[in-house]
Coordinates of C-alpha atoms in Angstrom, one line a residue:
Chain A
X1 CA -36.3 22.2 23.9
X2 CA -32.9 20.9 23.0
X3 CA -31.7 20.9 19.4
X4 CA -28.9 19.6 17.4
X5 CA -27.8 20.8 14.0
X6 CA -25.8 18.8 11.9
X7 CA -24.1 20.5 9.3
X8 CA -22.6 17.2 7.4
X9 CA -25.3 14.7 6.2
X10 CA -24.0 11.4 8.4
X11 CA -25.4 9.2 5.2
X12 CA -28.1 7.3 4.6
X13 CA -28.0 4.4 7.2
X14 CA -25.3 5.3 8.6
X15 CA -26.1 4.9 12.4
X16 CA -27.7 1.5 11.3
X17 CA -24.3 0.5 10.3
X18 CA -22.4 1.6 13.0
X19 CA -24.9 -0.1 15.2
X20 CA -24.4 -3.4 13.3
X21 CA -20.2 -2.9 13.5
X22 CA -20.4 -2.3 16.9
X23 CA -22.3 -5.5 17.5
X24 CA -19.7 -7.5 15.8
X25 CA -16.8 -6.0 16.9
X26 CA -18.1 -5.9 20.5
X27 CA -19.3 -9.9 20.2
X28 CA -16.0 -10.4 18.6
X29 CA -14.2 -8.8 21.7
X30 CA -16.3 -10.7 24.0
X31 CA -15.5 -14.2 22.1
X32 CA -11.6 -12.9 22.1
X33 CA -11.4 -12.0 26.0
X34 CA -12.9 -15.2 26.5
X35 CA -10.5 -16.9 24.6
X36 CA -7.8 -15.2 26.3
X37 CA -8.9 -15.9 29.6
X38 CA -8.7 -20.1 28.5
X39 CA -5.5 -19.8 26.6
X40 CA -3.7 -17.9 29.7
X41 CA -5.2 -20.6 32.0
X42 CA -3.3 -23.4 29.8
X43 CA -0.2 -20.9 29.6
X44 CA 0.0 -20.7 33.3
X45 CA -0.6 -24.3 33.3
X46 CA 2.4 -25.0 30.8
X47 CA 4.6 -22.3 32.8
X48 CA 3.7 -24.3 35.8
X49 CA 5.1 -27.6 34.6
X50 CA 8.8 -26.5 34.3
X51 CA 9.2 -25.0 37.4
X52 CA 7.3 -28.3 39.0
X53 CA 10.0 -30.1 36.8
X54 CA 13.2 -27.4 38.5
X55 CA 11.5 -28.5 41.4
X56 CA 11.9 -32.1 41.0
X57 CA 15.1 -31.9 39.6
X58 CA 16.5 -29.9 42.3
Chain B
X1 CA -13.4 47.9 12.3
X2 CA -10.2 46.6 10.5
X3 CA -10.0 45.6 6.9
X4 CA -11.0 41.6 6.7
X5 CA -11.6 38.6 4.1
X6 CA -13.2 35.5 5.1
X7 CA -11.3 32.5 3.6
X8 CA -13.5 31.3 0.9
X9 CA -13.4 27.6 1.8
X10 CA -14.7 28.6 5.6
X11 CA -18.4 28.5 4.8
X12 CA -19.6 24.8 5.7
X13 CA -19.9 25.0 9.4
X14 CA -21.8 27.5 10.9
X15 CA -20.1 27.8 14.4
X16 CA -17.7 30.4 12.8
X17 CA -15.2 30.7 10.1
X18 CA -11.7 31.8 9.4
X19 CA -10.8 35.2 8.3
X20 CA -7.6 36.7 7.4
X21 CA -7.2 40.5 9.2
X22 CA -3.7 42.2 8.2
X23 CA -1.1 39.6 7.3
X24 CA -2.8 37.2 10.7
X25 CA -5.3 34.4 10.1
X26 CA -8.2 34.5 12.8
X27 CA -11.0 32.3 13.5
X28 CA -14.6 33.6 14.8
X29 CA -16.6 31.5 16.9
X30 CA -20.4 32.5 16.0
X31 CA -22.8 32.8 18.8
X32 CA -24.8 29.4 17.6
X33 CA -21.5 27.7 18.8
X34 CA -20.9 29.1 22.3
X35 CA -22.2 26.2 24.1
X36 CA -19.7 24.2 22.3
X37 CA -16.6 26.4 22.4
X38 CA -17.2 27.2 26.5
X39 CA -17.7 23.5 26.8
X40 CA -14.3 23.1 25.0
X41 CA -12.4 25.0 27.7
X42 CA -14.8 24.5 30.6
X43 CA -13.8 20.4 30.3
X44 CA -10.8 20.3 30.0
X45 CA -10.3 18.7 26.4
X46 CA -8.5 22.1 24.7
X47 CA -6.0 22.1 27.3
X48 CA -5.3 17.8 26.8
X49 CA -5.0 18.5 23.4
X50 CA -2.8 21.6 22.9
X51 CA -0.6 20.1 25.8
X52 CA -0.1 17.1 24.1
X53 CA 0.7 18.9 20.8
X54 CA -2.4 17.6 18.8
X55 CA -4.9 20.5 18.6
X56 CA -3.6 23.8 17.1
X57 CA -3.4 26.4 20.3
X58 CA -4.8 30.0 20.1
X59 CA -5.1 33.1 22.2
X60 CA -8.8 34.7 22.7
X61 CA -9.0 38.3 21.1
X62 CA -11.2 40.3 22.8
X63 CA -12.4 41.9 19.6
X64 CA -14.9 41.9 17.0
X65 CA -12.8 42.0 14.0
X66 CA -15.7 41.2 11.2
X67 CA -18.3 43.6 13.2
X68 CA -20.6 40.6 12.5
X69 CA -23.8 40.4 14.6
X70 CA -23.0 36.9 15.0
X71 CA -19.6 37.3 17.0
X72 CA -19.1 35.5 20.1
X73 CA -15.5 35.2 20.3
X74 CA -12.3 35.6 17.8
X75 CA -9.4 33.5 18.1
X76 CA -5.9 33.5 17.2
X77 CA -4.4 30.5 16.3
X78 CA -0.9 29.9 16.1
X79 CA 0.0 30.7 12.0
X80 CA 0.6 27.7 10.0
X81 CA 3.7 27.9 7.9
X82 CA 1.9 26.2 4.8
X83 CA -1.7 25.0 4.0
X84 CA -1.2 21.7 2.0
X85 CA -4.5 19.6 0.9
X86 CA -4.8 15.8 1.4
X87 CA -4.5 15.4 -2.8
X88 CA -1.2 16.0 -2.3
X89 CA -0.1 13.8 0.8
X90 CA 1.7 10.8 0.6
X91 CA -0.2 7.8 1.7
X92 CA 1.7 7.8 5.2
X93 CA 0.4 11.5 5.9
X94 CA -3.2 10.4 5.0
X95 CA -2.8 7.6 7.5
X96 CA -0.8 10.1 10.2
X97 CA -3.9 12.0 9.5
X98 CA -6.6 9.5 10.3
X99 CA -4.8 7.9 13.4
X100 CA -4.5 11.4 14.9
X101 CA -8.7 12.1 14.1
X102 CA -9.6 8.9 15.7
X103 CA -7.0 9.6 18.9
X104 CA -8.8 13.3 19.5
X105 CA -12.1 11.6 19.1
X106 CA -11.3 8.9 21.7
X107 CA -9.8 11.6 24.0
X108 CA -12.7 13.9 23.4
X109 CA -15.3 11.6 24.6
X110 CA -13.5 10.7 28.0
X111 CA -14.2 14.3 28.1
X112 CA -18.0 14.1 27.2
X113 CA -17.3 15.6 23.8
X114 CA -17.1 14.2 20.2
X115 CA -16.1 15.4 16.7
X116 CA -18.6 16.8 14.7
X117 CA -17.0 16.0 11.4
X118 CA -13.8 14.0 9.7
X119 CA -12.2 15.7 7.0
X120 CA -8.8 15.2 6.5
X121 CA -9.0 19.0 5.7
X122 CA -8.9 19.8 9.2
X123 CA -5.1 18.5 9.8
X124 CA -2.2 19.9 8.8
X125 CA 1.7 19.0 8.8
X126 CA 3.8 20.9 11.4
X127 CA 7.2 19.9 12.3
X128 CA 6.9 16.6 10.8
X129 CA 3.7 15.5 12.2
X130 CA 0.1 16.0 12.0
X131 CA -1.8 18.7 14.0
X132 CA -5.6 19.3 13.9
X133 CA -6.6 22.8 13.2
X134 CA -10.6 23.2 13.6
X135 CA -11.2 24.3 17.0
X136 CA -15.0 24.2 16.1
X137 CA -15.2 20.8 15.6
X138 CA -16.2 19.6 18.7
X139 CA -19.6 19.3 20.2
X140 CA -21.2 18.1 23.0
X141 CA -21.0 14.0 22.9
X142 CA -24.2 12.5 23.6
X143 CA -23.4 8.5 24.1
X144 CA -26.9 7.5 22.9
X145 CA -26.0 8.7 19.5
X146 CA -23.1 7.2 17.2
X147 CA -20.7 9.0 15.6
X148 CA -21.9 11.3 13.1
X149 CA -18.8 11.8 11.2
X150 CA -18.1 7.8 10.7
X151 CA -19.3 8.2 7.0
X152 CA -16.9 11.3 6.4
X153 CA -14.1 9.4 8.0
X154 CA -14.2 6.5 5.9
X155 CA -14.9 8.1 2.5
X156 CA -12.2 10.7 3.2
X157 CA -9.8 8.8 4.8
X158 CA -10.5 4.6 5.8
X159 CA -11.1 3.9 2.0
X160 CA -8.5 6.0 0.3
X161 CA -6.2 3.9 2.6
X162 CA -8.2 0.3 1.8
X163 CA -7.0 1.5 -1.9
X164 CA -3.5 2.0 -0.9
X165 CA -3.3 -0.7 0.9
X166 CA -4.4 -3.4 -1.9
X167 CA -3.5 -1.5 -5.2
X168 CA -0.4 0.7 -3.9
X169 CA -1.6 3.9 -6.5
X170 CA -1.0 6.5 -4.0
X171 CA -3.6 8.1 -2.1
X172 CA -3.3 11.1 -3.8
X173 CA -4.8 10.6 -6.8
X174 CA -8.0 9.3 -5.0
X175 CA -8.4 12.2 -3.1
X176 CA -7.6 15.1 -6.3
X177 CA -10.8 12.6 -8.1
X178 CA -12.9 12.5 -4.5
X179 CA -12.0 15.6 -2.7
X180 CA -15.1 15.3 -0.7
X181 CA -14.0 11.5 -0.2
X182 CA -14.8 8.4 -2.3
X183 CA -17.9 6.9 -1.8
X184 CA -18.2 3.2 -0.6
X185 CA -19.8 1.4 -3.5
X186 CA -16.8 2.9 -5.8
X187 CA -14.3 1.9 -3.2
X188 CA -15.8 -1.8 -3.5
X189 CA -15.6 -1.6 -6.8
X190 CA -12.2 -1.2 -7.0
X191 CA -10.8 -3.3 -4.1
X192 CA -9.2 -6.6 -5.2
X193 CA -10.9 -10.0 -4.6
X194 CA -8.2 -10.6 -1.8
X195 CA -9.4 -7.9 0.7
X196 CA -13.0 -10.2 0.8
X197 CA -10.8 -12.0 3.5
X198 CA -10.7 -9.0 5.7
X199 CA -13.9 -8.5 8.1
X200 CA -13.2 -4.6 8.3
X201 CA -13.5 -4.7 4.4
X202 CA -17.0 -6.5 4.8
X203 CA -18.1 -4.3 7.6
X204 CA -17.2 -0.8 6.7
X205 CA -16.8 -1.0 2.8
X206 CA -19.2 -4.0 1.7
X207 CA -22.1 -3.6 4.4
X208 CA -22.1 0.4 3.8
X209 CA -22.2 0.3 0.2
X210 CA -24.8 -2.2 0.7
X211 CA -27.1 -0.3 2.9
X212 CA -26.4 3.0 1.0
X213 CA -27.8 1.4 -2.2
X214 CA -30.8 0.2 -0.5
X215 CA -31.3 3.2 1.1
X216 CA -31.2 5.4 -2.0
X217 CA -33.2 3.2 -4.0
X218 CA -36.0 3.4 -1.4
X219 CA -35.9 6.8 -1.3
X220 CA -36.0 7.0 -5.1
X221 CA -38.6 4.5 -5.3
X222 CA -40.9 6.6 -2.7
X223 CA -40.0 9.7 -5.0
X224 CA -38.8 11.3 -1.8
X225 CA -35.4 12.1 0.3
X226 CA -34.9 11.4 3.6
X227 CA -37.0 11.1 6.6
X228 CA -36.7 14.9 8.0
X229 CA -37.5 15.6 4.2
X230 CA -41.0 13.7 4.8
X231 CA -39.2 10.7 3.1
X232 CA -40.3 6.9 3.7
X233 CA -39.9 5.7 7.2
X234 CA -36.9 3.0 7.5
X235 CA -38.1 -0.2 8.4
X236 CA -34.9 -1.0 10.0
X237 CA -35.4 0.6 12.9
X238 CA -38.1 -0.5 15.5
X239 CA -40.5 2.2 15.0
X240 CA -39.0 3.4 11.7
X241 CA -37.3 6.1 13.1
X242 CA -33.7 6.4 12.6
X243 CA -31.4 7.3 15.2
X244 CA -30.5 10.5 13.3
X245 CA -34.2 11.4 13.7
X246 CA -33.8 11.3 17.3
X247 CA -31.2 13.9 17.4
X248 CA -33.9 16.7 17.0
X249 CA -36.2 15.5 20.5
X250 CA -35.9 16.9 23.8
X251 CA -33.5 15.2 26.6
X252 CA -36.9 14.3 28.5
X253 CA -38.3 12.5 25.0
X254 CA -34.7 11.0 24.3
X255 CA -34.8 9.0 27.9
X256 CA -38.1 7.3 27.0
X257 CA -36.7 6.7 23.6
X258 CA -33.7 4.5 24.0
X259 CA -34.7 1.1 22.2
X260 CA -32.1 1.2 19.8
X261 CA -30.1 4.1 21.8
X262 CA -26.0 3.8 21.0
X263 CA -23.6 3.9 24.0
X264 CA -20.3 4.9 24.6
X265 CA -18.6 1.1 24.9
X266 CA -20.4 0.7 21.5
X267 CA -18.7 3.5 20.3
X268 CA -15.3 2.7 21.7
X269 CA -15.3 -0.7 20.1
X270 CA -15.9 1.0 16.7
X271 CA -13.4 3.8 17.3
X272 CA -10.8 0.6 18.3
X273 CA -11.9 -1.1 15.3
X274 CA -11.2 1.5 13.0
X275 CA -7.6 2.3 14.9
X276 CA -6.6 -1.2 14.7
X277 CA -7.4 -1.5 11.0
X278 CA -5.5 1.9 10.2
X279 CA -3.0 1.2 12.4
X280 CA -2.2 -2.2 10.1
X281 CA -2.8 -0.6 6.7
X282 CA 0.2 -0.9 4.4
X283 CA 1.5 2.8 3.2
X284 CA 4.4 1.2 0.5
X285 CA 4.1 -1.9 -1.1
X286 CA 8.3 -2.0 -0.6
X287 CA 9.0 -1.2 -4.5
X288 CA 11.4 1.0 -5.2
X289 CA 10.4 3.8 -8.1
X290 CA 12.4 5.1 -10.2
X291 CA 13.8 8.3 -8.2
X292 CA 14.2 6.4 -5.0
X293 CA 17.7 6.0 -4.0
X294 CA 18.3 8.4 -6.5
X295 CA 21.0 10.1 -4.7
X296 CA 22.2 7.2 -2.9
X297 CA 22.3 4.5 -6.0
X298 CA 21.4 5.4 -9.6
X299 CA 23.2 9.2 -9.5
X300 CA 26.0 9.0 -12.1
X301 CA 29.1 9.4 -9.6
X302 CA 29.6 10.5 -5.9
X303 CA 32.1 13.2 -6.6
X304 CA 29.3 15.0 -8.8
X305 CA 27.0 15.1 -5.5
X306 CA 29.6 16.1 -3.3
X307 CA 30.9 19.3 -6.0
X308 CA 27.0 20.3 -6.5
X309 CA 26.4 20.0 -2.9
X310 CA 29.7 22.2 -2.1
X311 CA 28.7 24.8 -4.7
X312 CA 24.8 24.5 -3.0
X313 CA 26.5 25.5 0.1
X314 CA 28.3 28.0 -0.9
X315 CA 25.4 29.5 -3.0
X316 CA 22.9 29.5 0.4
X317 CA 25.4 30.7 2.5
X318 CA 25.1 34.1 1.5
X319 CA 21.4 34.8 0.9
X320 CA 19.0 35.7 3.3
X321 CA 15.5 33.3 3.1
X322 CA 12.8 32.7 5.6
X323 CA 10.9 29.7 3.2
X324 CA 12.4 27.6 0.4
X325 CA 10.7 25.6 -2.0
X326 CA 12.6 22.9 -3.2
X327 CA 11.0 21.6 -6.7
X328 CA 11.6 17.7 -7.5
X329 CA 12.9 17.4 -4.3
X330 CA 13.4 13.2 -4.9
X331 CA 13.9 12.2 -0.8
X332 CA 14.6 15.6 0.0
X333 CA 18.4 15.8 0.3
X334 CA 19.0 19.4 -0.3
X335 CA 16.0 20.1 0.8
X336 CA 17.4 18.8 4.4
X337 CA 20.1 21.2 3.7
X338 CA 18.1 24.2 3.2
X339 CA 15.7 22.9 6.7
X340 CA 19.2 22.7 8.4
X341 CA 20.1 26.0 7.7
X342 CA 16.7 27.6 8.6
X343 CA 16.7 25.3 12.0
X344 CA 20.3 26.8 12.5
X345 CA 19.3 30.6 11.7
X346 CA 15.9 30.1 14.4
X347 CA 18.1 28.9 17.0
X348 CA 20.4 31.9 16.5
X349 CA 17.6 34.2 16.7
X350 CA 16.1 32.6 19.6
X351 CA 12.3 33.4 19.1
X352 CA 9.9 33.7 21.8
X353 CA 8.3 30.9 22.7
X354 CA 4.6 31.0 21.6
X355 CA 4.8 34.4 19.7
X356 CA 2.9 34.3 16.8
X357 CA 4.9 34.6 13.7
X358 CA 3.9 36.9 10.7
X359 CA 2.4 35.2 7.6
X360 CA 3.9 36.4 4.2
X361 CA 2.3 35.4 0.9
X362 CA 0.9 32.5 2.6
X363 CA 4.2 31.1 4.0
X364 CA 5.5 31.4 7.3
X365 CA 9.3 32.1 7.8
X366 CA 11.1 28.7 8.7
X367 CA 9.5 26.5 6.1
X368 CA 10.7 24.3 3.7
X369 CA 8.5 22.9 1.2
X370 CA 9.5 19.8 -0.7
X371 CA 7.6 18.8 -4.0
X372 CA 8.0 15.8 -5.9
X373 CA 5.5 13.8 -8.3
X374 CA 6.7 10.4 -6.9
X375 CA 4.7 9.7 -4.1
X376 CA 7.5 7.4 -2.8
X377 CA 10.1 9.7 -2.3
X378 CA 7.8 12.1 -0.7
X379 CA 6.5 9.0 1.7
X380 CA 10.6 8.5 2.3
X381 CA 11.2 12.2 3.0
X382 CA 7.9 12.4 5.5
X383 CA 9.7 9.4 7.4
X384 CA 12.9 11.2 7.9
X385 CA 11.1 14.6 8.6
X386 CA 9.1 12.9 11.4
X387 CA 12.4 11.8 13.0
X388 CA 14.0 15.1 12.5
X389 CA 10.5 17.8 14.2
X390 CA 13.3 20.4 14.3
X391 CA 13.4 20.5 10.3
X392 CA 10.6 22.5 9.4
X393 CA 9.8 20.5 5.8
X394 CA 6.6 19.7 4.5
X395 CA 6.8 17.1 2.2
X396 CA 4.1 17.2 -0.8
X397 CA 3.2 15.3 -3.9
X398 CA 2.8 17.6 -6.7
X399 CA 3.7 16.8 -10.5
X400 CA 4.8 20.1 -11.6
X401 CA 3.8 19.7 -15.3
X402 CA -0.1 19.4 -13.8
X403 CA 0.3 21.2 -10.4
X404 CA -2.8 21.4 -7.9
X405 CA -5.5 23.9 -9.4
X406 CA -7.3 26.1 -7.7
X407 CA -10.7 24.2 -7.1
X408 CA -14.1 23.7 -4.9
X409 CA -16.7 26.3 -5.3
X410 CA -16.3 29.4 -7.4
X411 CA -13.0 27.7 -7.5
X412 CA -12.0 29.6 -4.7
X413 CA -12.4 27.2 -2.1
X414 CA -8.7 25.6 -2.3
X415 CA -6.0 27.5 -3.9
X416 CA -3.5 26.6 -6.8
X417 CA -0.2 25.0 -5.9
X418 CA 1.2 28.3 -7.0
X419 CA -1.0 30.3 -5.7
X420 CA 0.3 29.1 -2.1
X421 CA 4.0 28.2 -2.6
X422 CA 6.1 31.2 -3.6
X423 CA 9.1 31.3 -1.0
X424 CA 11.8 33.3 -0.7
X425 CA 14.0 30.9 -2.3
X426 CA 12.9 28.4 -4.9
X427 CA 15.4 25.4 -6.2
X428 CA 15.1 23.4 -9.2
X429 CA 18.0 21.0 -9.0
X430 CA 18.1 18.4 -12.2
X431 CA 14.8 18.9 -12.7
X432 CA 14.5 21.2 -15.8
X433 CA 15.8 18.6 -18.5
X434 CA 12.6 16.5 -17.5
X435 CA 10.5 19.4 -17.7
X436 CA 11.6 19.9 -21.2
X437 CA 12.4 16.9 -22.8
X438 CA 10.3 14.5 -21.0
X439 CA 7.1 16.7 -20.6
X440 CA 7.9 18.8 -23.9
X441 CA 7.4 22.2 -21.7
X442 CA 9.5 25.2 -23.6
X443 CA 12.3 26.8 -21.7
X444 CA 10.1 29.7 -21.7
X445 CA 7.2 28.5 -20.1
X446 CA 9.1 27.0 -17.7
X447 CA 10.7 30.2 -16.8
X448 CA 7.5 32.0 -16.1
X449 CA 6.3 29.2 -13.9
X450 CA 9.6 29.5 -11.9
X451 CA 9.3 33.2 -11.6
X452 CA 5.4 32.6 -10.4
X453 CA 6.9 30.9 -7.5
X454 CA 10.3 32.8 -7.0
X455 CA 10.2 35.4 -4.3
X456 CA 13.7 36.5 -4.6
X457 CA 16.4 34.1 -5.4
X458 CA 16.2 30.7 -7.7
X459 CA 18.8 28.4 -7.7
X460 CA 18.6 26.4 -11.1
X461 CA 20.5 23.3 -12.4
X462 CA 20.7 23.0 -16.3
X463 CA 21.9 19.8 -17.6
X464 CA 22.9 20.0 -20.8
X465 CA 22.0 17.7 -23.8
X466 CA 24.6 15.6 -23.8
X467 CA 24.6 14.6 -20.5
X468 CA 23.6 10.7 -20.1
X469 CA 20.4 11.2 -18.3
X470 CA 19.2 13.8 -20.5
X471 CA 20.1 11.3 -23.4
X472 CA 18.2 8.7 -21.9
X473 CA 14.9 11.3 -21.9
X474 CA 15.3 11.7 -25.8
X475 CA 16.2 7.9 -26.8
X476 CA 13.0 7.4 -28.1
X477 CA 12.1 10.6 -29.4
X478 CA 12.7 12.0 -32.6
X479 CA 12.1 15.6 -31.5
X480 CA 12.5 17.4 -28.2
X481 CA 12.0 21.4 -27.7
X482 CA 14.4 23.1 -30.2
X483 CA 16.8 25.6 -28.5
X484 CA 17.5 23.6 -25.6
X485 CA 21.1 24.8 -24.5
X486 CA 22.5 26.6 -22.1
X487 CA 22.4 30.0 -24.0
X488 CA 18.4 29.4 -24.5
X489 CA 18.0 28.9 -21.0
X490 CA 20.0 31.7 -20.0
X491 CA 17.5 33.6 -22.3
X492 CA 14.5 32.2 -20.8
X493 CA 15.2 33.2 -17.5
X494 CA 16.6 36.8 -18.6
X495 CA 13.1 38.5 -18.4
X496 CA 12.2 37.6 -15.0
X497 CA 16.1 36.9 -13.3
X498 CA 19.2 38.4 -13.0
X499 CA 22.2 35.9 -13.0
X500 CA 24.1 36.3 -9.8
X501 CA 26.7 33.3 -10.0
X502 CA 27.0 30.4 -12.6
X503 CA 28.9 27.5 -11.6
X504 CA 29.7 24.3 -14.1
X505 CA 29.6 21.2 -11.8
X506 CA 32.9 19.4 -11.9
X507 CA 33.3 16.3 -13.7
X508 CA 30.0 16.9 -15.2
X509 CA 28.3 19.2 -18.3
X510 CA 25.6 20.2 -15.7
X511 CA 25.6 24.2 -14.6
X512 CA 24.4 25.7 -11.2
X513 CA 22.7 28.7 -11.5
X514 CA 22.1 31.2 -8.5
X515 CA 19.8 34.0 -10.2
X516 CA 18.0 36.8 -8.1
X517 CA 14.4 37.5 -9.4
X518 CA 14.1 41.0 -11.0
X519 CA 11.8 43.7 -8.7
X520 CA 13.0 41.3 -5.8
X521 CA 14.5 44.2 -4.0
X522 CA 10.9 45.6 -3.5
X523 CA 10.6 43.1 -0.7
X524 CA 13.6 44.8 1.4
X525 CA 16.0 41.9 1.7
X526 CA 19.7 41.3 0.8

């Protein structure tokens, strides 16, 4: 049987706290990356606009 | 078997211990940690960390120097110039130590290992940057478990940095009062209301404080301790068993018990979040202390500084010293001159790379310890040492009227400042009048303290009572130490030191002394 010995006390509920934090931060991460995807879609469009104008001007 | 002495602070982790044999420090790896140590080497983690200068390198000695039946390996680590404690660091140093811990944790998980502790005592400042020194802090990473040292990381590094960010008090006070880390509940009570605007404070401080309170009151109500002691089951988990209880399960049992399993992705979310919080922590509030810019703007005159520097360079030019201690270093103007002198000497001698340098009285050759009670000055000096890593300066926040005491179990875990800081050359410039006139310490006591720290030479500046700075110190006082004059100073030093040179700094009423410690000849240096 494999046994891991701890020599420091992880603290009451330390693992529960980490599970909650990882869930919250992970959730925010996905929201943020979703938001960045939407943002980059519009920024890309915006970037395309001046070039289109340039093209027209040319 | 050679004589050896186990380091009094090295008893917590059963994986091994540090001991001294002759003049060198070694680390023993015990049989119980054999698997962990072999994994550290096999996984390539040791190679990666030492190549990037994040971990102190070592060489293996194939000899049981302690005679212990637990012996597995003896390691000879590269010897460290000076051991400092987190309660002596400026906030920027603690911040760098925290970032190093997270970086090592992240690299370790990529190699299938994890840090089993996260105390800042595992970190020392060498060549202007933090280096992890505990080779035995790694264990095999089980991705189903969260980080066992998370709470320790928060209490020892994250919370002091949060308090510094919002209150700017310096982290050394906090870690002096709570050397094992400040609890979440205490931190929550000290943080100002505006800190509640930060998600990180809610997650790492307030949530942790609340959950710890709930758990401890539950345990107290049940009249029992933790679950492994037969304590109450935790309703926060589906089967009432916390993941820490699952650590004792076999691999087979664990594979069917994954309902609450953690994952590497989750751990990385946590580590990245901590890294982003710590890297955005402010370590300075931008305020200038009384001593900031002392040499740049508050000093009486530029010609005084030039004259003093010229004399000082003349004094140290003829001295042989391998270690130096700058007391009241301010922003390290003179520490840098000493460090430059040492660096030039080292270059001239061109020591063989990787060769362990011998430790002398707790201090390696080639180190300048710069101390000041003002953490802002020390932080500024630390910023400079980061830019010039070839200058071997160790900047520390120490109040000389109340230096670090011996502490820890049996007063033996952590040595006092005087017990660690004895150096070949000690300099005390523009300091003694502060101790004598502002702190009311008699000259005889100051001389005895300086003698304790001095291996061979002392360069001391005596600022006369008529000096403008001395007058400032006694302006609001009706009484101060009697006998504060040139002859009183020399009489106080006489039992310990012989005057080698004595020069008045031109354009001032200040005298610079070069003194030789009586009995110092036994050390065999010039």
